[in-house]
mmCIF file of C-alpha atoms in Angstrom:
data_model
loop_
_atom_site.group_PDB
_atom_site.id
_atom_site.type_symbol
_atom_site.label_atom_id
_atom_site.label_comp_id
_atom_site.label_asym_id
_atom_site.label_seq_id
_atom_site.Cartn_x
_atom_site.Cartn_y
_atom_site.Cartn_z
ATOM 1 C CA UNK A 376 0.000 0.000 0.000
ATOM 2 C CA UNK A 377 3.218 2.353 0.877
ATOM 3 C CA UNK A 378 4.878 1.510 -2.717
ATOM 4 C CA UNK A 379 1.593 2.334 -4.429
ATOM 5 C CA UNK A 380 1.138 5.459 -2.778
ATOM 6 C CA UNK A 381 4.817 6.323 -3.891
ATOM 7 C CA UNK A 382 4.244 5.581 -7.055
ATOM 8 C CA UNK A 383 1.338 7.537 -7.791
ATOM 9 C CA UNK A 384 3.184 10.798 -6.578
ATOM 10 C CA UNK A 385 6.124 9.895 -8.818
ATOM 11 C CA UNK A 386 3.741 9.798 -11.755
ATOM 12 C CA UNK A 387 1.965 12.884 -11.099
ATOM 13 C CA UNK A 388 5.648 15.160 -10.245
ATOM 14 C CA UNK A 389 6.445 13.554 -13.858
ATOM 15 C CA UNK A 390 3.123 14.393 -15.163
ATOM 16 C CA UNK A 391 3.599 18.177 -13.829
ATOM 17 C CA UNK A 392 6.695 18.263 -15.124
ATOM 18 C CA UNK A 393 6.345 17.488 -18.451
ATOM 19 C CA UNK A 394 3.578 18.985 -18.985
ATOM 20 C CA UNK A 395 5.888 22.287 -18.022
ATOM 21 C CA UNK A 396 8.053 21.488 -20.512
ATOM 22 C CA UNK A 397 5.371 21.521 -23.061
ATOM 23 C CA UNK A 398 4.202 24.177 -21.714
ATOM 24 C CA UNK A 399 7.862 26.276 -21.923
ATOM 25 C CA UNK A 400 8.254 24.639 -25.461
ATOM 26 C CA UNK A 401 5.028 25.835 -26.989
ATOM 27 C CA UNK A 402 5.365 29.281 -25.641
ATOM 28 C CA UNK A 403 8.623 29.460 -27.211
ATOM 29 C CA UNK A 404 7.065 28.341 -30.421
ATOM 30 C CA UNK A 405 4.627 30.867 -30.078
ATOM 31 C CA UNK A 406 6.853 33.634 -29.233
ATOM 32 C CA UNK A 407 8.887 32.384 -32.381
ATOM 33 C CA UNK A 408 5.880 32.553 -34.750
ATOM 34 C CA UNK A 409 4.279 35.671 -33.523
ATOM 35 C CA UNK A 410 7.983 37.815 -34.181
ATOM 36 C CA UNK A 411 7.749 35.456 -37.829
ATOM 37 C CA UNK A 412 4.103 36.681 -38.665
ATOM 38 C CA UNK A 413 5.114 40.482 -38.705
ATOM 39 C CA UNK A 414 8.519 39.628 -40.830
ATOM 40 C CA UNK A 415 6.911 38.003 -43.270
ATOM 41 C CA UNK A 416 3.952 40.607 -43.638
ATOM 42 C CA UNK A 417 6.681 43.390 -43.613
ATOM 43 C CA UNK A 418 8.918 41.212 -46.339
ATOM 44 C CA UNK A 419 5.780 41.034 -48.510
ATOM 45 C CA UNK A 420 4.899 44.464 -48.735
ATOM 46 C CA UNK A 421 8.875 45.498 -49.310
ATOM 47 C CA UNK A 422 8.822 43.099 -52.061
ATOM 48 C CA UNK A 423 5.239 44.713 -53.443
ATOM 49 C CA UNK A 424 6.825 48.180 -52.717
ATOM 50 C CA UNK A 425 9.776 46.690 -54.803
ATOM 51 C CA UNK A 426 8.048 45.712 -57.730
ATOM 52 C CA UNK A 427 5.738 49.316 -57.817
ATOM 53 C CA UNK A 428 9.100 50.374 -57.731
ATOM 54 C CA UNK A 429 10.293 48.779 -60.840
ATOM 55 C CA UNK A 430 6.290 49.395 -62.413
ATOM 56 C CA UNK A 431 7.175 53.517 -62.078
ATOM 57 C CA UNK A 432 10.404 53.260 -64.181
ATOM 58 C CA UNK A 433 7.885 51.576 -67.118
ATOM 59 C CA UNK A 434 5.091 53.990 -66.566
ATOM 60 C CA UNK A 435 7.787 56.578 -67.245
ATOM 61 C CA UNK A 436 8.960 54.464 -70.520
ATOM 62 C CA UNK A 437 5.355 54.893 -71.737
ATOM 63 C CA UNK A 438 4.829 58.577 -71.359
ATOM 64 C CA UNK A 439 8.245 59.290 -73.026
ATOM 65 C CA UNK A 440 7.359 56.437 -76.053
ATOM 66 C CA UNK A 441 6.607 57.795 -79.611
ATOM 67 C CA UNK A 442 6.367 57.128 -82.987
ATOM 68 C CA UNK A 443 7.670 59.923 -84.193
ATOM 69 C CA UNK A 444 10.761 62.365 -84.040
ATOM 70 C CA UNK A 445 8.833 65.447 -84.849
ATOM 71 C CA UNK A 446 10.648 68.135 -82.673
ATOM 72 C CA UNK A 447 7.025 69.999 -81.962
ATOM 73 C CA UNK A 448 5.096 67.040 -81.428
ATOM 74 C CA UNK A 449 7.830 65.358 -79.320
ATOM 75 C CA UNK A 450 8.177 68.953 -77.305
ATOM 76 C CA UNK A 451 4.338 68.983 -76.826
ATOM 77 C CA UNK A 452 4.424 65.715 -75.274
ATOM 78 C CA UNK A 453 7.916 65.852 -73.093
ATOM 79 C CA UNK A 454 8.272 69.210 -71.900
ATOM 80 C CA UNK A 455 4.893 69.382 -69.345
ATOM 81 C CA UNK A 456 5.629 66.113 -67.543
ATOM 82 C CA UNK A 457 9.356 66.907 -67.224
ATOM 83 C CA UNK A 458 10.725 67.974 -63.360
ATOM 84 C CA UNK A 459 7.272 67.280 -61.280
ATOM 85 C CA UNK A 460 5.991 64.701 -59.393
ATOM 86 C CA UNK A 461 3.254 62.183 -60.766
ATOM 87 C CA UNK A 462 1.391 60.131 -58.515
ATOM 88 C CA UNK A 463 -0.596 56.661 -59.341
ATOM 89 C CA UNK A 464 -2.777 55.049 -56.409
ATOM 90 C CA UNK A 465 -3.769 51.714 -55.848
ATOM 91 C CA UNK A 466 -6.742 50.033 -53.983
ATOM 92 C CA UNK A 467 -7.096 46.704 -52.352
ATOM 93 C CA UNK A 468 -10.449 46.034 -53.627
ATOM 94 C CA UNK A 469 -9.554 46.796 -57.318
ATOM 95 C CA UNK A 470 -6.123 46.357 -57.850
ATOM 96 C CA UNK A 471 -5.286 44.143 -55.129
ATOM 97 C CA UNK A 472 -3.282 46.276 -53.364
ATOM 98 C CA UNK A 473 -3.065 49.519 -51.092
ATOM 99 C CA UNK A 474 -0.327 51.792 -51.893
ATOM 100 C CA UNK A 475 0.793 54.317 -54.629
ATOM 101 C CA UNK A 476 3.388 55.638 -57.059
ATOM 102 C CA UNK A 477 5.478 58.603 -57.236
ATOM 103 C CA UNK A 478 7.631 59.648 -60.144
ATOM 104 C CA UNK A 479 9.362 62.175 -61.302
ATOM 105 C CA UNK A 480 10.824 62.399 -65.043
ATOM 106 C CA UNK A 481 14.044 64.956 -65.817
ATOM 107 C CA UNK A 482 15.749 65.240 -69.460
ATOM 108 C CA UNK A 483 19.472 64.645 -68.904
ATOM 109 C CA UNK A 484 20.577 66.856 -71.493
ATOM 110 C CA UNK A 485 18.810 69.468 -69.731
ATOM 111 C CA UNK A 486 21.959 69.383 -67.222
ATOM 112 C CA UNK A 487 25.988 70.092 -67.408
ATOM 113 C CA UNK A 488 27.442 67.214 -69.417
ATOM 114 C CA UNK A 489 30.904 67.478 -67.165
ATOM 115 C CA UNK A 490 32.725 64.479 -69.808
ATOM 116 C CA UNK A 491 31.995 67.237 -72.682
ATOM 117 C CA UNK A 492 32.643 70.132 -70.889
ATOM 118 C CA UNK A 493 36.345 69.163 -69.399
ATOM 119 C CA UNK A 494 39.316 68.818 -71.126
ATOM 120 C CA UNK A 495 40.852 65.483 -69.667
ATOM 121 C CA UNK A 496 43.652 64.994 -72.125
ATOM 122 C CA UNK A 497 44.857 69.142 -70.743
ATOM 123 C CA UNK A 498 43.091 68.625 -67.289
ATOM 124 C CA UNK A 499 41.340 71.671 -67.734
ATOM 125 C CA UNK A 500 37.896 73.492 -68.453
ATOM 126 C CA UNK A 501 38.395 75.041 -72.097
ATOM 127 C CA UNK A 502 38.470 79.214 -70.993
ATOM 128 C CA UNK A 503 35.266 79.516 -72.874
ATOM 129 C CA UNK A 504 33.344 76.699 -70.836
ATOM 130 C CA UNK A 505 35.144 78.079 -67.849
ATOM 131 C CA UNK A 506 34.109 81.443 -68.124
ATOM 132 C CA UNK A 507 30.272 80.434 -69.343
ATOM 133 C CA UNK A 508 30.377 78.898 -66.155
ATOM 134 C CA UNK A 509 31.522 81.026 -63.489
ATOM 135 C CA UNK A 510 28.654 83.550 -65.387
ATOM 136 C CA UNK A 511 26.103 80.674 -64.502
ATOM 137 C CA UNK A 512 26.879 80.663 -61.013
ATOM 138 C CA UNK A 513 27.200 84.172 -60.567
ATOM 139 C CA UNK A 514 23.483 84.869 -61.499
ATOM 140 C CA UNK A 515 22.404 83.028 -57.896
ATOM 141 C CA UNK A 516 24.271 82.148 -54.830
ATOM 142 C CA UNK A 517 23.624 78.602 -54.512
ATOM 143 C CA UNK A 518 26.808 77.443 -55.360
ATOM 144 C CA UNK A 519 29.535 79.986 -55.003
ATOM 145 C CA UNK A 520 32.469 80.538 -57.445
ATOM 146 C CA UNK A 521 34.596 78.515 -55.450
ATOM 147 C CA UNK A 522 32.992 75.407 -56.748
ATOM 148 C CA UNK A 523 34.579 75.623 -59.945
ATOM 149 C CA UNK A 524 37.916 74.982 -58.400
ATOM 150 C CA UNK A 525 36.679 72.421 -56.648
ATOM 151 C CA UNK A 526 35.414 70.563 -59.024
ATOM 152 C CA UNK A 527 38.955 71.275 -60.926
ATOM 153 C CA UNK A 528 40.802 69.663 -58.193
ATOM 154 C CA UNK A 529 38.813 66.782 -58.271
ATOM 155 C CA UNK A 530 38.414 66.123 -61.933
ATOM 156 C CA UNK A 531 42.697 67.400 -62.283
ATOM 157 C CA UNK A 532 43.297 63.686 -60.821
ATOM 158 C CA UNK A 533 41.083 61.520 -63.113
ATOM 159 C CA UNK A 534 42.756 59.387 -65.593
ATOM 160 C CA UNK A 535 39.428 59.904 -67.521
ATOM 161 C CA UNK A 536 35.973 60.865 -68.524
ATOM 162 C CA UNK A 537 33.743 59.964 -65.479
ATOM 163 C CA UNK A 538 32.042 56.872 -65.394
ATOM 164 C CA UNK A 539 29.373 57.640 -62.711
ATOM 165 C CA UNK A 540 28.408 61.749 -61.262
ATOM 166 C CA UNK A 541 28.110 60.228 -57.743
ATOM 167 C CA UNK A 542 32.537 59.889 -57.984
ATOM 168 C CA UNK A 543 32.670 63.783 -57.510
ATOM 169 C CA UNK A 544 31.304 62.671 -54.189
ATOM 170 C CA UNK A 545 34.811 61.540 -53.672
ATOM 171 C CA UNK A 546 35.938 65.081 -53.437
ATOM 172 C CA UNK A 547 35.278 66.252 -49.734
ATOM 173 C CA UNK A 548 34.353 70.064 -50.330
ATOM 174 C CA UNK A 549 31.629 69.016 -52.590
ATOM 175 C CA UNK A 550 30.411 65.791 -50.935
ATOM 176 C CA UNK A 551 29.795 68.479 -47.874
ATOM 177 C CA UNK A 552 27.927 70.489 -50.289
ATOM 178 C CA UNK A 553 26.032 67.707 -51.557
ATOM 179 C CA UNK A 554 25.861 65.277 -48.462
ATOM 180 C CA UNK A 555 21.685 65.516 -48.268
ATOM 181 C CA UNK A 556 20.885 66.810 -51.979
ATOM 182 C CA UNK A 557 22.083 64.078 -54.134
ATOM 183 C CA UNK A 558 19.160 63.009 -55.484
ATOM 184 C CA UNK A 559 16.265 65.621 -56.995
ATOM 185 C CA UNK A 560 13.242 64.932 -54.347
ATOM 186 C CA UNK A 561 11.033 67.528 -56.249
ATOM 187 C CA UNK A 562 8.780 68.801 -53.299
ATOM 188 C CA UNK A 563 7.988 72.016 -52.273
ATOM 189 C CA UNK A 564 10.514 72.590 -49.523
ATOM 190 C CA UNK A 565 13.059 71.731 -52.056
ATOM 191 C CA UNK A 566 11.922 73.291 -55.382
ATOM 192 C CA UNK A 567 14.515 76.197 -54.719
ATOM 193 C CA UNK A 568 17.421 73.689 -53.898
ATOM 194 C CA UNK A 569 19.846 72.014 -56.485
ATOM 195 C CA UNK A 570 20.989 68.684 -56.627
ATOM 196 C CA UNK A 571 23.909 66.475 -57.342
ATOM 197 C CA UNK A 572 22.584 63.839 -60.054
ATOM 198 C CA UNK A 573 20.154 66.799 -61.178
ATOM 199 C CA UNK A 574 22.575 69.083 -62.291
ATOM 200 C CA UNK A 575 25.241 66.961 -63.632
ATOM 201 C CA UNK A 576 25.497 64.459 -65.815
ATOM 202 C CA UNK A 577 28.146 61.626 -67.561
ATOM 203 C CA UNK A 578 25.291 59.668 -69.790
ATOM 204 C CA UNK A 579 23.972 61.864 -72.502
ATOM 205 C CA UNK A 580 26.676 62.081 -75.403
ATOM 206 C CA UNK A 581 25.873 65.812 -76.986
ATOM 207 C CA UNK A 582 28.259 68.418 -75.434
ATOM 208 C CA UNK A 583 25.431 71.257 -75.138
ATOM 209 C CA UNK A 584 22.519 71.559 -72.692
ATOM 210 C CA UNK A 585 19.364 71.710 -74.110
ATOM 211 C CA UNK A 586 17.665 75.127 -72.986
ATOM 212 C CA UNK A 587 13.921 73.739 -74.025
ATOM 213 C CA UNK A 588 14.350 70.826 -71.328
ATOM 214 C CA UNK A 589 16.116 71.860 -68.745
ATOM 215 C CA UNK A 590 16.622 70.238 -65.520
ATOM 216 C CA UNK A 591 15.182 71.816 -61.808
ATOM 217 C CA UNK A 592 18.594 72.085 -60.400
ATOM 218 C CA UNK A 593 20.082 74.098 -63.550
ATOM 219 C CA UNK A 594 16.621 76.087 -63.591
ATOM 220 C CA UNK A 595 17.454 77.276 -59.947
ATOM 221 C CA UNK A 596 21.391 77.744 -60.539
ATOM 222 C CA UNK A 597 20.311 80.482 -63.321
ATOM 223 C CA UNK A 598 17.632 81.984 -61.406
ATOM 224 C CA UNK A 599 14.852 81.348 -64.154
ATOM 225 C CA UNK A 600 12.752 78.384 -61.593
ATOM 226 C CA UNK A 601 8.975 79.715 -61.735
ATOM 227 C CA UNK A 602 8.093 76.201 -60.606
ATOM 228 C CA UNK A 603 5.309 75.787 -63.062
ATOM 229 C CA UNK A 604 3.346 72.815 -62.677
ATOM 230 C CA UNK A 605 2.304 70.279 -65.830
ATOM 231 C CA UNK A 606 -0.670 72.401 -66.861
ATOM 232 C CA UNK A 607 1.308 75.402 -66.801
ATOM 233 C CA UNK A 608 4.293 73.944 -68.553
ATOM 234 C CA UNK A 609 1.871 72.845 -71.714
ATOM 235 C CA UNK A 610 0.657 76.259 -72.165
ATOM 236 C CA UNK A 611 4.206 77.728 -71.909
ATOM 237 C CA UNK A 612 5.083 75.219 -75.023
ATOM 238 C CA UNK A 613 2.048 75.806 -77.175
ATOM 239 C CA UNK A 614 2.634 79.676 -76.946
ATOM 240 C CA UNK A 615 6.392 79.295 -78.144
ATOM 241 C CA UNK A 616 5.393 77.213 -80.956
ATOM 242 C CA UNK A 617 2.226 79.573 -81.564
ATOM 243 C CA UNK A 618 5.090 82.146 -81.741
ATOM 244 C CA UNK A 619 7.593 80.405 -84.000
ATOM 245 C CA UNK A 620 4.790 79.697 -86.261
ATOM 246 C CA UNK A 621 3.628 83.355 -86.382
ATOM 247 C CA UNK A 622 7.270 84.381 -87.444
ATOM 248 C CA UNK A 623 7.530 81.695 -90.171
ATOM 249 C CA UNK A 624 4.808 83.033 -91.706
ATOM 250 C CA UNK A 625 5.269 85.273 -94.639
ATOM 251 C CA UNK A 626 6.305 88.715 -93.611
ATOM 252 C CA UNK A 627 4.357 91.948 -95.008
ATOM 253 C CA UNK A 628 5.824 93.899 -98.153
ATOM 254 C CA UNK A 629 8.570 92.080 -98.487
ATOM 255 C CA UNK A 630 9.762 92.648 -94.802
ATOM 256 C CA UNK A 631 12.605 89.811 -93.359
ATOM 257 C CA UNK A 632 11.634 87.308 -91.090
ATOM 258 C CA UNK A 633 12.249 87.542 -87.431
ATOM 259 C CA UNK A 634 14.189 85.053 -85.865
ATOM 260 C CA UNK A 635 13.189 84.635 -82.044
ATOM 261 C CA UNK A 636 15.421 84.922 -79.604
ATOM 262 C CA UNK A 637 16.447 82.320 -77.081
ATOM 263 C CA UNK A 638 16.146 84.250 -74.482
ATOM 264 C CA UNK A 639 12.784 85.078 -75.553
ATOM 265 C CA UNK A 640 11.389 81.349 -75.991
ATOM 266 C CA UNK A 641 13.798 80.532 -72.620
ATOM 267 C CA UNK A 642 11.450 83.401 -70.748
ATOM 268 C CA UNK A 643 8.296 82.346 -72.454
ATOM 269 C CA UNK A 644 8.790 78.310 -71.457
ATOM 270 C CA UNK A 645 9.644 79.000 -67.938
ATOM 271 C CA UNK A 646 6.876 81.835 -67.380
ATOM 272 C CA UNK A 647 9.607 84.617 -66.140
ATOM 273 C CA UNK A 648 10.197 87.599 -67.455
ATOM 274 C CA UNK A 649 12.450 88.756 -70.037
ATOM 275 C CA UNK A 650 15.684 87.659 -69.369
ATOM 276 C CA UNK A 651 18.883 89.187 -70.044
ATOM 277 C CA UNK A 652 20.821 88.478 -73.333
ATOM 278 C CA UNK A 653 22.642 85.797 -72.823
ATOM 279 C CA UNK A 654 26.608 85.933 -73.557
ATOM 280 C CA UNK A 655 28.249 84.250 -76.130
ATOM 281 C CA UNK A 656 29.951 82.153 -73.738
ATOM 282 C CA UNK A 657 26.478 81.090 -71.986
ATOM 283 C CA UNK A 658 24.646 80.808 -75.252
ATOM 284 C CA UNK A 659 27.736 78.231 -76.661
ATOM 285 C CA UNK A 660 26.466 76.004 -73.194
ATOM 286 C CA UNK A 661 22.659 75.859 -73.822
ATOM 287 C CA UNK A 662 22.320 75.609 -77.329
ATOM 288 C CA UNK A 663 21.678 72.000 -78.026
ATOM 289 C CA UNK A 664 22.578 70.438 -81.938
ATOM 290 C CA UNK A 665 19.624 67.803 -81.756
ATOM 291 C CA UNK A 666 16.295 67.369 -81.039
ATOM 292 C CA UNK A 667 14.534 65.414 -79.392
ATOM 293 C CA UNK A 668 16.284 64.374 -76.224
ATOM 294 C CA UNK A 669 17.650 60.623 -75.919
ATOM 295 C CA UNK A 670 18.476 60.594 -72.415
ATOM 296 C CA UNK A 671 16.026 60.815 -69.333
ATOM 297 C CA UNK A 672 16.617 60.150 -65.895
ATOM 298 C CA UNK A 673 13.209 59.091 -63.493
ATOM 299 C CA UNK A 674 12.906 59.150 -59.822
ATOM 300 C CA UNK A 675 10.855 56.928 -58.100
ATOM 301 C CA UNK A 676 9.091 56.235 -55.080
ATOM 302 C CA UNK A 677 6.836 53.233 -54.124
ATOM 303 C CA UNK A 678 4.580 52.987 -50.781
ATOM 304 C CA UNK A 679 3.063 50.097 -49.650
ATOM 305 C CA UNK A 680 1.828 50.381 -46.024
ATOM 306 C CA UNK A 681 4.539 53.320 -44.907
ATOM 307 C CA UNK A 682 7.022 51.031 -46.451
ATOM 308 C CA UNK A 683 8.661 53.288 -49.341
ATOM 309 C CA UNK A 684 11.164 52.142 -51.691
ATOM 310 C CA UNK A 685 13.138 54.096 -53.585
ATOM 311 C CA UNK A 686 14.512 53.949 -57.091
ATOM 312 C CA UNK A 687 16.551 56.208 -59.471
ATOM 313 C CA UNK A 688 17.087 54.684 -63.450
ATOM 314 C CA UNK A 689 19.200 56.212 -66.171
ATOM 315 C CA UNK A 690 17.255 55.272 -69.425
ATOM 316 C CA UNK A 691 17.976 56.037 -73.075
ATOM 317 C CA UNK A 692 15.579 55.824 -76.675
ATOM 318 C CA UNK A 693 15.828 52.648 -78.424
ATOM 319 C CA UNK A 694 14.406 53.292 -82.025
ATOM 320 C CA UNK A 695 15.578 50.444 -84.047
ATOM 321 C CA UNK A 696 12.378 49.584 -84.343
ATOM 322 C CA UNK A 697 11.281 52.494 -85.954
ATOM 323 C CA UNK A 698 9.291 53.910 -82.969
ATOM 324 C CA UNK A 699 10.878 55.043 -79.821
ATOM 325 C CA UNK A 700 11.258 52.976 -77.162
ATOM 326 C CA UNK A 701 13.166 53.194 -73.984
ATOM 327 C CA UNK A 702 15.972 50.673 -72.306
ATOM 328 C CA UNK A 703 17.312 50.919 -68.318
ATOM 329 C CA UNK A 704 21.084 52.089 -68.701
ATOM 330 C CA UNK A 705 21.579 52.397 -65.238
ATOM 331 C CA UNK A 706 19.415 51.586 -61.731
ATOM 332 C CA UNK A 707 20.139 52.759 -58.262
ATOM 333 C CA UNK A 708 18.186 51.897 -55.362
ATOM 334 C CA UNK A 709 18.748 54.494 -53.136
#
């Protein structure tokens, strides 16, 4: 009767016992899977966020995309959605998702082409390119003359032609400068600012800047920024083509025709008023040889609950085809 009596209480400390274990072991488990659940929720909206991402740098593509090189019908079509922000939103319960798009489209031959505008064989800018742009920083004070020789020590020790604008990072004076505007985030607390990648460019292989397309950052440098938005941008480019048509027109008894002025269509496209004439040196920066563009640069950003992924693509016009089409040159998640 003794032995039985220990035995039961030997079966029920083992009984507790285990049955602690178990109970340690599935509240580990638990523990384990409850951290998992919110991991693999937040890894499936990055991914999402990833791929809207990737969706923005085509939706860009397909704005750009035509069928034609017509430099009026190609203007009419670029020139509004350049340098502003376009947003695309998505809903659960008819696109099977919640989140949205924001991109932003800029022409790189609207900025300073620093592989055409340095001499690398003499390790110098050309006087002419040098003095066109000291006059181009003088007209604002958001980068001071200094710069220049800056950017001369840096490029002084480069074998060659840059392979990448984020390198001048490498030079400490202008990485300082730089260190929070690399990228063009085109809001309105930074519509006045410039920006590394928005300025300056290595891609695009004509030498000039093309004043009809011009990028935020070089808008700002020059002091001509009105910060138009896409319906005010259209108007600007129907009224300089309204304008160039007018002056093609035959003239009355035998008058000459009137060429326009660039400063004229430069003042009418970015709705300032009439600018200054331009010096020969400034003129030899921003008149571009060909039209249209082949070079655009697209910012994006992709939300998927408050998870934002960023993306920044180099792409260039493709028209073997016959039409225009666009291929990624370069992609930087940033």
């Amino acid at each position: 009767m003794h032995n039985k009596s220990q035995n039961s209480g030997f079966i029920l400390l083992l009984t507790v016992l285990l049955l602690a274990l178990m109970t340690v072991i599935v509240t580990k488990i638990y523990y384990r899977s409850s951290g998992a659940i919110p991991f693999i929720h937040t890894s499936l909206k990055r991914d999402q966020a990833h791929l809207l991402a990737f969706s923005g740098v085509q939706l860009a593509m397909s704005i750009l995309a035509n069928k034609s090189y017509e430099q009026e019908e190609y203007l009419n079509q670029v020139f509004p959605v350049l340098n502003n922000w376009h947003k695309i939103q998505f809903k659960s319960d008819i696109d099977g998702i919640d989140g949205e798009i924001n991109f932003c489209i800029t022409c790189e031959q609207g900025k300073f082409n620093l592989n055409q505008l340095y001499d690398f064989e003499k390790h110098v800018f050309p006087e002419k390119q040098r003095k066109a742009l000291l006059e181009v920083l003088a007209k604002t004070n958001l980068l001071k003359p200094d710069f220049i020789v800056d950017l001369e020590q840096f490029l002084k020790i480069k074998s060659g032609p840059l392979n990448d604008v984020s390198e001048l990072l490498n030079e400490p004076k202008i990485a300082e400068r730089f260190k929070n505007q690399i990228y063009y985030a085109p809001s309105k607390e930074n519509q006045a600012k410039i920006f590394l990648t928005d300025l300056f460019t290595v891609i695009d292989p004509h030498a000039k800047s093309n004043p009809l397309l011009l990028s935020n950052s070089l808008l700002n440098l020059m002091g001509l920024n009105s910060h138009q938005d896409s319906a005010a941008r259209k108007q600007a480019v129907q009224a300089v083509f309204k304008k160039l048509h007018n002056l093609q027109e035959k003239p009355k008894a035998g008058a000459t025709a009137k060429a326009p002025e660039i400063e004229e269509i430069i003042s009418e496209l970015y709705g300032v008023s009439k600018i200054s004439k331009l010096s020969p040196e400034m003129l030899s920066l921003f008149i571009a040889d060909v039209l249209p563009p082949m070079t655009f640069s697209v910012l994006v950003y992709s939300t998927v609950n408050l998870i934002t992924c960023k993306i920044f693509a180099i792409i260039q016009s493709d028209n073997t085809n016959g039409g225009t089409s666009f291929n990624v040159v370069r992609l930087y998640w940033i």
